[in-house]
Tab-separated table of C-alpha atoms and ligand atoms in Angstrom:
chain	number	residue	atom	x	y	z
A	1	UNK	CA	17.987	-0.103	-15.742
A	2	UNK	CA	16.096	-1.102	-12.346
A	3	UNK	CA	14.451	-4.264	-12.535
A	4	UNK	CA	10.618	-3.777	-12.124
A	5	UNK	CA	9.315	-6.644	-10.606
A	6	UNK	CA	6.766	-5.790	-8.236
A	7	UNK	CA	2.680	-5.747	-8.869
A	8	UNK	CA	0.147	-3.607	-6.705
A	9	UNK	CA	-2.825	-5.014	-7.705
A	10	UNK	CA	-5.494	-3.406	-5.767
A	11	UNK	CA	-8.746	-5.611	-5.806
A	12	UNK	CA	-11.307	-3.149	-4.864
A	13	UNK	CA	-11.763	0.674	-5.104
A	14	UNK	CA	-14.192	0.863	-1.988
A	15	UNK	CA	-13.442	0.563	1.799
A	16	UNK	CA	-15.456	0.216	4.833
A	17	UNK	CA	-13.116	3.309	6.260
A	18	UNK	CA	-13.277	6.919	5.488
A	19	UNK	CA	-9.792	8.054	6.553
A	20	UNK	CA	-9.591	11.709	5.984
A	21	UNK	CA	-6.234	11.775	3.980
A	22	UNK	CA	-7.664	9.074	1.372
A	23	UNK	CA	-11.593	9.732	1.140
A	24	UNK	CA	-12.867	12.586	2.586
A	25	UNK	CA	-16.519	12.547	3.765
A	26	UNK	CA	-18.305	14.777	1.776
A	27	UNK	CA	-16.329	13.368	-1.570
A	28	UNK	CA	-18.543	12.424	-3.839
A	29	UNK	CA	-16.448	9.238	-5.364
A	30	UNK	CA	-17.193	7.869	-8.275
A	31	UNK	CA	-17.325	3.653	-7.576
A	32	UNK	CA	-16.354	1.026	-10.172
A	33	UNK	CA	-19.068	-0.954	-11.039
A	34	UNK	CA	-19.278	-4.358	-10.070
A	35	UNK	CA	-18.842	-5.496	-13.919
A	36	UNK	CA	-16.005	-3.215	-14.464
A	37	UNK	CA	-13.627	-4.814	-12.202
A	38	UNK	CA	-11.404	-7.507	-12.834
A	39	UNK	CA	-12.809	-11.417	-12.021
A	40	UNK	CA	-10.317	-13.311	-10.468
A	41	UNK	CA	-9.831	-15.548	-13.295
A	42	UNK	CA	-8.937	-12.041	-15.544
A	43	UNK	CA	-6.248	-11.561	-12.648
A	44	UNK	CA	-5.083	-14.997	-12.417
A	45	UNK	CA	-4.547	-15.029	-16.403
A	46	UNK	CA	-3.026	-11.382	-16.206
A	47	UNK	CA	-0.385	-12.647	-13.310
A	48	UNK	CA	-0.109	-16.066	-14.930
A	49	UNK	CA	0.265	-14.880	-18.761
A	50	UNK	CA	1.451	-11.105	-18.758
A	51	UNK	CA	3.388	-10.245	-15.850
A	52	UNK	CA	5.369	-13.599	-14.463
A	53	UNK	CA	6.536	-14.018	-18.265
A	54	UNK	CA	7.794	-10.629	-17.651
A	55	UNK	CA	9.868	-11.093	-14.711
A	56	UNK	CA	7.122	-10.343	-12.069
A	57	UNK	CA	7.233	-11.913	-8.978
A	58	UNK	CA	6.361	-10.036	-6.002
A	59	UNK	CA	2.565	-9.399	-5.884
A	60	UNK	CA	0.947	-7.259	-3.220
A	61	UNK	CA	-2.794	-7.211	-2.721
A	62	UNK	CA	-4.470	-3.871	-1.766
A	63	UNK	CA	-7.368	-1.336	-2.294
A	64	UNK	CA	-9.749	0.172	-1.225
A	65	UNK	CA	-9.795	-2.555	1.410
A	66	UNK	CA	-8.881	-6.134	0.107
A	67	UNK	CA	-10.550	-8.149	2.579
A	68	UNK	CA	-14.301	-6.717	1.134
A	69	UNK	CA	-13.117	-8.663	-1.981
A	70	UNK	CA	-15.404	-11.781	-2.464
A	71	UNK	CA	-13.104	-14.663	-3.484
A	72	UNK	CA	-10.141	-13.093	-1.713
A	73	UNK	CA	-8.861	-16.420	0.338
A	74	UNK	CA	-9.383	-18.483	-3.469
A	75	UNK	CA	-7.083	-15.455	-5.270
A	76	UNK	CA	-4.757	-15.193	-2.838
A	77	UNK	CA	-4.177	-19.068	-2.980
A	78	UNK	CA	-4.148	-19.313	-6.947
A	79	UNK	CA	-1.375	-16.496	-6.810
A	80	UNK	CA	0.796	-17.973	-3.755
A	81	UNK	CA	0.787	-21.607	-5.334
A	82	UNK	CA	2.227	-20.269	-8.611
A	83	UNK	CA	5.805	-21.443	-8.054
A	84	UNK	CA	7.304	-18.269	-9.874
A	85	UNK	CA	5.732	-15.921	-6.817
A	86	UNK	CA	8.576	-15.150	-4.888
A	87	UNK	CA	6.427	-13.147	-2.857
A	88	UNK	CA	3.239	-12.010	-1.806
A	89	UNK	CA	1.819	-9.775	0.337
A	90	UNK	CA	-1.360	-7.727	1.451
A	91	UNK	CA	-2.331	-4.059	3.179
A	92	UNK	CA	-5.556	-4.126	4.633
A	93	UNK	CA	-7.379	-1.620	7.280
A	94	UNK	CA	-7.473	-4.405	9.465
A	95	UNK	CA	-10.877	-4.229	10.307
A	96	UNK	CA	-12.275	-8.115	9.041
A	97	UNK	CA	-8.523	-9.561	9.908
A	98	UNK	CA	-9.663	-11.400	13.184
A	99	UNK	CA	-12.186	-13.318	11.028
A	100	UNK	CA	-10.001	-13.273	7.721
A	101	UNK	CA	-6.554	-13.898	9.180
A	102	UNK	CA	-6.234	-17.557	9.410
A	103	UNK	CA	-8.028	-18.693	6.024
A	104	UNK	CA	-5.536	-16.056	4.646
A	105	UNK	CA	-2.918	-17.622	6.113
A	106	UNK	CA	-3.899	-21.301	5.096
A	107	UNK	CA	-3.996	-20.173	1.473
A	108	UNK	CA	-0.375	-19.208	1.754
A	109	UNK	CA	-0.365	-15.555	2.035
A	110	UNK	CA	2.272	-14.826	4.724
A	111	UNK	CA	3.123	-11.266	4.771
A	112	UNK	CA	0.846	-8.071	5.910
A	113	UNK	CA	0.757	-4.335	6.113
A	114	UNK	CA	-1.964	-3.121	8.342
A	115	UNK	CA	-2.516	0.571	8.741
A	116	UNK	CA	-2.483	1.733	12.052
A	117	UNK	CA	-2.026	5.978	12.144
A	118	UNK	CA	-2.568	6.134	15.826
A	119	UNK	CA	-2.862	4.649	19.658
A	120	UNK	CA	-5.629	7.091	20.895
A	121	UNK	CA	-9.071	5.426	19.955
A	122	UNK	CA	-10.503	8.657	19.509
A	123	UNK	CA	-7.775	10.091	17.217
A	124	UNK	CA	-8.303	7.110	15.640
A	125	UNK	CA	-11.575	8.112	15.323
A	126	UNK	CA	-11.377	11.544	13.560
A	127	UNK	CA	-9.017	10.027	11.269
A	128	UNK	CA	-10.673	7.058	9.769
A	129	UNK	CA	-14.608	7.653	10.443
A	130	UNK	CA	-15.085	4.917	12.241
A	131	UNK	CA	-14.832	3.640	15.750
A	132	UNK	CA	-13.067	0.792	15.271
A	133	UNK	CA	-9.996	0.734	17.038
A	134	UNK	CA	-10.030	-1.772	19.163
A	135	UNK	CA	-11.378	-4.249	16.423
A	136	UNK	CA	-8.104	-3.030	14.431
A	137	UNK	CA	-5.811	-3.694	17.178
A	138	UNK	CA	-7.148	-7.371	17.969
A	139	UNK	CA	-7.114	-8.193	14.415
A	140	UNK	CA	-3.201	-6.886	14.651
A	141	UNK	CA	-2.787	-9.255	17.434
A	142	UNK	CA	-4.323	-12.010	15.119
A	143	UNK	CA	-1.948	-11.249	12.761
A	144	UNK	CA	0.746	-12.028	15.211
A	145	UNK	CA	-0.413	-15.308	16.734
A	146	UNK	CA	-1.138	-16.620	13.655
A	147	UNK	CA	2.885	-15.921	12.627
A	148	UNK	CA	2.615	-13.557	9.726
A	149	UNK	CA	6.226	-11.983	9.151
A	150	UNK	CA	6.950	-9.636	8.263
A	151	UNK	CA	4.235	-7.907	9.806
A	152	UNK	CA	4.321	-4.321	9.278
A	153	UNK	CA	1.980	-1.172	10.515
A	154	UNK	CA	2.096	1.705	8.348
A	155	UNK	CA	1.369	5.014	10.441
A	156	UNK	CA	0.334	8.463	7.764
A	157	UNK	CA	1.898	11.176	9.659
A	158	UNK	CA	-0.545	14.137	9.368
A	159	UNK	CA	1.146	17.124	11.452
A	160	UNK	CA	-1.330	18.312	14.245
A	161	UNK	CA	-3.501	14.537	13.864
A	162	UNK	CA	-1.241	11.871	14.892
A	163	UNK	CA	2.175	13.478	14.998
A	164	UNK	CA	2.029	13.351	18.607
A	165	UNK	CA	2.239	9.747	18.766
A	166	UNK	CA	5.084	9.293	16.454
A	167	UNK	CA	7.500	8.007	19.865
A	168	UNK	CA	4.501	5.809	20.678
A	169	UNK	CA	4.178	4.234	17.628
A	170	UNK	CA	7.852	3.885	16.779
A	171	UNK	CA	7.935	2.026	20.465
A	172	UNK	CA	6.140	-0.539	19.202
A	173	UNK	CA	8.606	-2.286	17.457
A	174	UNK	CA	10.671	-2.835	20.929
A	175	UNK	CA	9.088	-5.719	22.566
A	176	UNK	CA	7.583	-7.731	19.333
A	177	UNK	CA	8.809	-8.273	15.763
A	178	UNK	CA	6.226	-5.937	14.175
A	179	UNK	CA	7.782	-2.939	11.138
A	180	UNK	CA	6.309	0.145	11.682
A	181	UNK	CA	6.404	2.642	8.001
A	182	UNK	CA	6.155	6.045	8.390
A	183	UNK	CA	4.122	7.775	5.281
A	184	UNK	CA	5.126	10.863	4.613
A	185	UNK	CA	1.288	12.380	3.687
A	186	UNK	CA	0.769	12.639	0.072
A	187	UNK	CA	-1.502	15.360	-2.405
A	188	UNK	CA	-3.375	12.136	-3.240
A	189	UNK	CA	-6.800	12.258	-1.942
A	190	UNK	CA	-7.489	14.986	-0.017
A	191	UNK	CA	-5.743	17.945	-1.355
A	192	UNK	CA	-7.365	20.246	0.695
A	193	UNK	CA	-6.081	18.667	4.295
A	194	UNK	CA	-2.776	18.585	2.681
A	195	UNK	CA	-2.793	22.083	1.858
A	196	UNK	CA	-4.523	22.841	4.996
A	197	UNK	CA	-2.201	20.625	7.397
A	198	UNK	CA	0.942	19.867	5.356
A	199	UNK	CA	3.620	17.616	6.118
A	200	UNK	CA	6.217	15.892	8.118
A	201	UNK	CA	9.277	14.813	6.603
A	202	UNK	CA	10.902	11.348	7.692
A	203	UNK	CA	14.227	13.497	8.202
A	204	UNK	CA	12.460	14.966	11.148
A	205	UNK	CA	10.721	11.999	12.829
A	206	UNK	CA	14.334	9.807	12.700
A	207	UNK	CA	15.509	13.293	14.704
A	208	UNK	CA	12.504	12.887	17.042
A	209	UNK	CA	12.729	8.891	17.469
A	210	UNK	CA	16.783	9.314	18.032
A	211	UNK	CA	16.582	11.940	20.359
A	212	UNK	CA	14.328	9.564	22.290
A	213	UNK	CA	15.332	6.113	21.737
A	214	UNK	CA	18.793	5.978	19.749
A	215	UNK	CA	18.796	4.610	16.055
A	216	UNK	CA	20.626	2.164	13.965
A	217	UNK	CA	20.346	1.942	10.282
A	218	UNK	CA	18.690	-1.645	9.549
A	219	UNK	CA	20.081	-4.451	7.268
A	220	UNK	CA	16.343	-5.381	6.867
A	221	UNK	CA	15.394	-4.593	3.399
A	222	UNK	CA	11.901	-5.163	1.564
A	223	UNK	CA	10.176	-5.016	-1.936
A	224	UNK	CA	9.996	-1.082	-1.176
A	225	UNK	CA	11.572	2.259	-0.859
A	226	UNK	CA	11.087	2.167	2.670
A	227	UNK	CA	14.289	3.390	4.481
A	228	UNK	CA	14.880	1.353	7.339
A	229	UNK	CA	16.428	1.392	10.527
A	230	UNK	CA	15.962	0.501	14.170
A	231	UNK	CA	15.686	1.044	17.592
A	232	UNK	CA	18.884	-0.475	19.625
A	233	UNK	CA	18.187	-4.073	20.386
A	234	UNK	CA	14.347	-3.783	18.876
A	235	UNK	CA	12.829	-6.710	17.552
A	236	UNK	CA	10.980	-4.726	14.738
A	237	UNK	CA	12.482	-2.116	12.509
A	238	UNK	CA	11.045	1.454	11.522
A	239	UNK	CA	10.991	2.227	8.021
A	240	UNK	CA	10.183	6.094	6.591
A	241	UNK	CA	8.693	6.204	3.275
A	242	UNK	CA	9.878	9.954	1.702
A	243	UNK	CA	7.950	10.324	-1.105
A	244	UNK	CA	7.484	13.925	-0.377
A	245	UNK	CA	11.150	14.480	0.563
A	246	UNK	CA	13.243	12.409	-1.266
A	247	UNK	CA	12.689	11.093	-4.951
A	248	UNK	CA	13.182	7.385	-4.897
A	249	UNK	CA	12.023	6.898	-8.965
A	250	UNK	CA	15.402	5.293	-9.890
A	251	UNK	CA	14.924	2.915	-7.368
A	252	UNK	CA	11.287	2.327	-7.989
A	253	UNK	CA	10.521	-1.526	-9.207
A	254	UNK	CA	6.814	-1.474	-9.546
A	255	UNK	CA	3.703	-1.356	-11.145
A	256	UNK	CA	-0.132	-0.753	-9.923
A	257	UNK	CA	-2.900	-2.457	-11.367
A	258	UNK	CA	-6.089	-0.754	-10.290
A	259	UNK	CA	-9.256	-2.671	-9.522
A	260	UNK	CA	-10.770	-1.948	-13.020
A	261	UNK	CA	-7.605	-3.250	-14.792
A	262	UNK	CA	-5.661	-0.052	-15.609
A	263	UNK	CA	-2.246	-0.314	-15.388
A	264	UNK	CA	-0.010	2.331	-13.930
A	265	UNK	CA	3.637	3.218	-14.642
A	266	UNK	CA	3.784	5.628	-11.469
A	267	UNK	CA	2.184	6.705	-8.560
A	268	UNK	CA	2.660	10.121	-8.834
A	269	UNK	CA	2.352	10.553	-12.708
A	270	UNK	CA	-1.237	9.969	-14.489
A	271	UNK	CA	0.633	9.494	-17.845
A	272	UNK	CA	1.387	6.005	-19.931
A	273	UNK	CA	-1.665	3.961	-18.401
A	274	UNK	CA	-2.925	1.317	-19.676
A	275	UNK	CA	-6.218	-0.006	-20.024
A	276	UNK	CA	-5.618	-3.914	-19.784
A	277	UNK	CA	-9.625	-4.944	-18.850
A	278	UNK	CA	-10.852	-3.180	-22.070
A	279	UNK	CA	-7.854	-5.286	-23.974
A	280	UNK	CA	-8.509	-8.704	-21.904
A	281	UNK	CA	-12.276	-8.367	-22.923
A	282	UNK	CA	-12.375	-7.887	-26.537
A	283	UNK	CA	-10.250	-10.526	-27.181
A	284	UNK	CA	-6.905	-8.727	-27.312
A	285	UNK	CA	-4.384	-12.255	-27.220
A	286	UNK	CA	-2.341	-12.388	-23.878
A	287	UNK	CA	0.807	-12.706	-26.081
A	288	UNK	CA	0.017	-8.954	-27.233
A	289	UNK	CA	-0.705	-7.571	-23.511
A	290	UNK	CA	2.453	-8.661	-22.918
A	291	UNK	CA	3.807	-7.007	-25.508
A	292	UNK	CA	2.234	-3.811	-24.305
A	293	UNK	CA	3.334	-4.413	-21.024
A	294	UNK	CA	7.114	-4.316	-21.915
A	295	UNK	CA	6.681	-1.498	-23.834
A	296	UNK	CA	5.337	0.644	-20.787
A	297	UNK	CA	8.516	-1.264	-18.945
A	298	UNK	CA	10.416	0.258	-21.102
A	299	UNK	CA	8.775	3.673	-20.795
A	300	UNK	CA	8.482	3.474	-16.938
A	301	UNK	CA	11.915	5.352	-16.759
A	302	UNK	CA	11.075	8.434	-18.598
A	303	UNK	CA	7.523	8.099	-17.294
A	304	UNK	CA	8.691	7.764	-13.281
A	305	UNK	CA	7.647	11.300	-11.593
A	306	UNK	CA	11.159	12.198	-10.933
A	307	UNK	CA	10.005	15.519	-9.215
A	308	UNK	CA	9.160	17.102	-12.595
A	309	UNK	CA	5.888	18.541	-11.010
A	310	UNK	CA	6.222	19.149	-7.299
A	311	UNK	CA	4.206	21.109	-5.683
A	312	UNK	CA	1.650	21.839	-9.002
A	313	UNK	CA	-0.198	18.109	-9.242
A	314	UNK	CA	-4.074	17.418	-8.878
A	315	UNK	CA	-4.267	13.579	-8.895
A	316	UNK	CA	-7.651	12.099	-10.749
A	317	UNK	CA	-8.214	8.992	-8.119
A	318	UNK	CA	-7.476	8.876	-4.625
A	319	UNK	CA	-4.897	5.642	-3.337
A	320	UNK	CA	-8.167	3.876	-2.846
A	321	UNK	CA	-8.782	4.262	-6.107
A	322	UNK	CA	-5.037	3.561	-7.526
A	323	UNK	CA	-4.531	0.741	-4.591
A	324	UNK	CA	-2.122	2.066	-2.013
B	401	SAM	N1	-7.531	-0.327	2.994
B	401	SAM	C1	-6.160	-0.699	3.127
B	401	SAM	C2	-5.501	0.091	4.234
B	401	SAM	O1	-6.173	0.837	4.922
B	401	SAM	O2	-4.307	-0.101	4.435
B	401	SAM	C3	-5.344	-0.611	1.835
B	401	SAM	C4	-5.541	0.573	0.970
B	401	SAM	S1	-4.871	2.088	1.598
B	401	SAM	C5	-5.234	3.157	0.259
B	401	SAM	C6	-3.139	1.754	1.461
B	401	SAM	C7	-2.214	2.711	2.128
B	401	SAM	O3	-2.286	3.971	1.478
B	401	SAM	C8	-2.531	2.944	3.587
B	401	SAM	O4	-1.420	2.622	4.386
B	401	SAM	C9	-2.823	4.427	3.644
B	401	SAM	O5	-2.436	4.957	4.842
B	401	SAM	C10	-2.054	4.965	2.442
B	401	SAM	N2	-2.536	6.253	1.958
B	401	SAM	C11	-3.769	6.584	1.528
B	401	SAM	N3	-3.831	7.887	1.159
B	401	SAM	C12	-2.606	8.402	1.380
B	401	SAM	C13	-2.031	9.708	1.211
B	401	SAM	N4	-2.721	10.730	0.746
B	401	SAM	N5	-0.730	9.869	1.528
B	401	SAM	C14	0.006	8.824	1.999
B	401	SAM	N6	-0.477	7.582	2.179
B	401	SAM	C15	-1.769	7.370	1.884
């Protein structure tokens, strides 16, 4: 059986962007309340007492957008000084990195996603709601000066958006060390631009980027099911996430923890959560979570989506919600 040893904990269901394949503008989302999410000393004893017992020990930090999380620098430093974390990491909007980066940094964290679906500030725009490009791009720059590495940009492709830009973006990776993920666009979210719009298989933009530039398969491999390759003589790699294409589940070594503690076998399949806030606050003993905890390990193969509903899924929270 694949070892799952990989947390997604997302910290925070809300996000100071409205990108248009994750929260459209007129939905009406229903927000956790304050009380209702996690403290960080519930995380610290779930990582601590639950999952590193378990054989966790890559932990990435997500959302909604992490850095609105009050006590973010202390959490990420009470999780990177834990000598059993092999690895932690963080995808943010990039917005508040600028200010954010370098405490981040000093409390150990060393490795960042930032999303970045496009070049043109006013793509950019109509994609995320806000006009914030340039704010995005200097805290990517941050990023970089300050030395975190593996620094990655993850690009959603949405066909008739951004999909203009894909040799653009892929270019990127030439002249600096930076990892650029193409997303294949998922039915998480907004439904109705994915019906409306569709999307682009990785298959495809390879095609595109080798046409263009040439491409190597990579050596490079990470905590994901990012398949990764590279432009001749790059610095950076390009990794394609398939999702949509390919089905990955056998490979999949993770679990998501959402914001208001429920615990998630897969991405793509509501079924076998747990609620582990309800458990933590009534006094449920951490020996028994983790109990409960292997038992949905043991599930997570029968449970992982394994294309058994393609096409025919309505998803209850959007990756805000579930942490992308
Ligand atoms: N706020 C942070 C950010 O913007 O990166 C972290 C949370 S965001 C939900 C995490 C990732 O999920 C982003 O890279 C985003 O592009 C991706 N995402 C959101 N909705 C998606 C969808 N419907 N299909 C594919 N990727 C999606």
């Amino acid at each position: 059986m694949n070892v799952i040893d990989y947390l997604r904990i997302s910290l925070i269901d809300r996000c100071n962007f409205q990108c248009q394949y994750c929260m459209p503008a007129d939905a009406e989302l229903d927000y956790i309340q304050a009380q209702e999410i996690l403290s960080n000393d519930e995380l610290i004893a779930l990582v601590n007492h639950v999952f590193i017992p378990l054989g966790f020990s890559k932990f990435r930090l997500t959302g909604g957008e992490p850095l609105l999380r009050r006590g973010l620098v202390n959490l990420v430093q009470q999780i990177s000084e834990n000598p059993q974390t092999q690895d932690l990491s963080l995808t943010t909007n990039g917005y508040l990195l600028a200010d954010l980066g370098r405490s981040l940094y000093e409390a150990g964290l060393r490795r960042i996603n930032i999303s970045l679906d496009s070049l043109d500030a006013n793509i950019f725009r109509q994609l995320t709601g806000r006009n914030h490009w340039q704010k995005v791009w200097n805290g990517i720059l941050t990023a970089h000066e300050l030395g975190f590495n593996p620094l990655k940009l993850n690009v959603v492709v949405i066909p008739g958006v951004n999909d203009r830009e894909i040799l653009d973006l892929a270019a990127l990776s030439i002249d600096r060390a930076w990892h650029i993920r193409f997303i294949e666009f998922m039915p998480i979210g907004n439904t109705e631009l994915f019906t409306y719009k569709g999307w682009v298989d990785s298959a495809s933009l390879r095609q595109q980027i080798s046409d263009r530039f040439g491409l190597e398969s990579s050596n490079c491999f990470g905590n994901g099911p990012a398949d990764v390759w590279k432009i001749p003589n790059a610095k950076g790699t390009l990794g394609f996430i398939s999702q949509m294409s390919e089905c990955f589940c056998d490979r999949c070594n993770r679990l998501r923890l959402s914001a208001d503690g429920w615990l998630r076998p897969c991405l793509l399949n509501e079924s076998g959560q747990i609620d582990l806030k309800t458990a933590l606050r009534t006094g449920v003993e951490l020996s028994e979570l983790r109990q409960q905890v292997q038992d949905l390990l043991n599930l997570k193969s029968e449970i992982n989506f394994k294309e058994r509903d393609r096409g025919n899924k309505t998803y209850q929270r959007t990756m805000s919600q579930i942490g992308g």
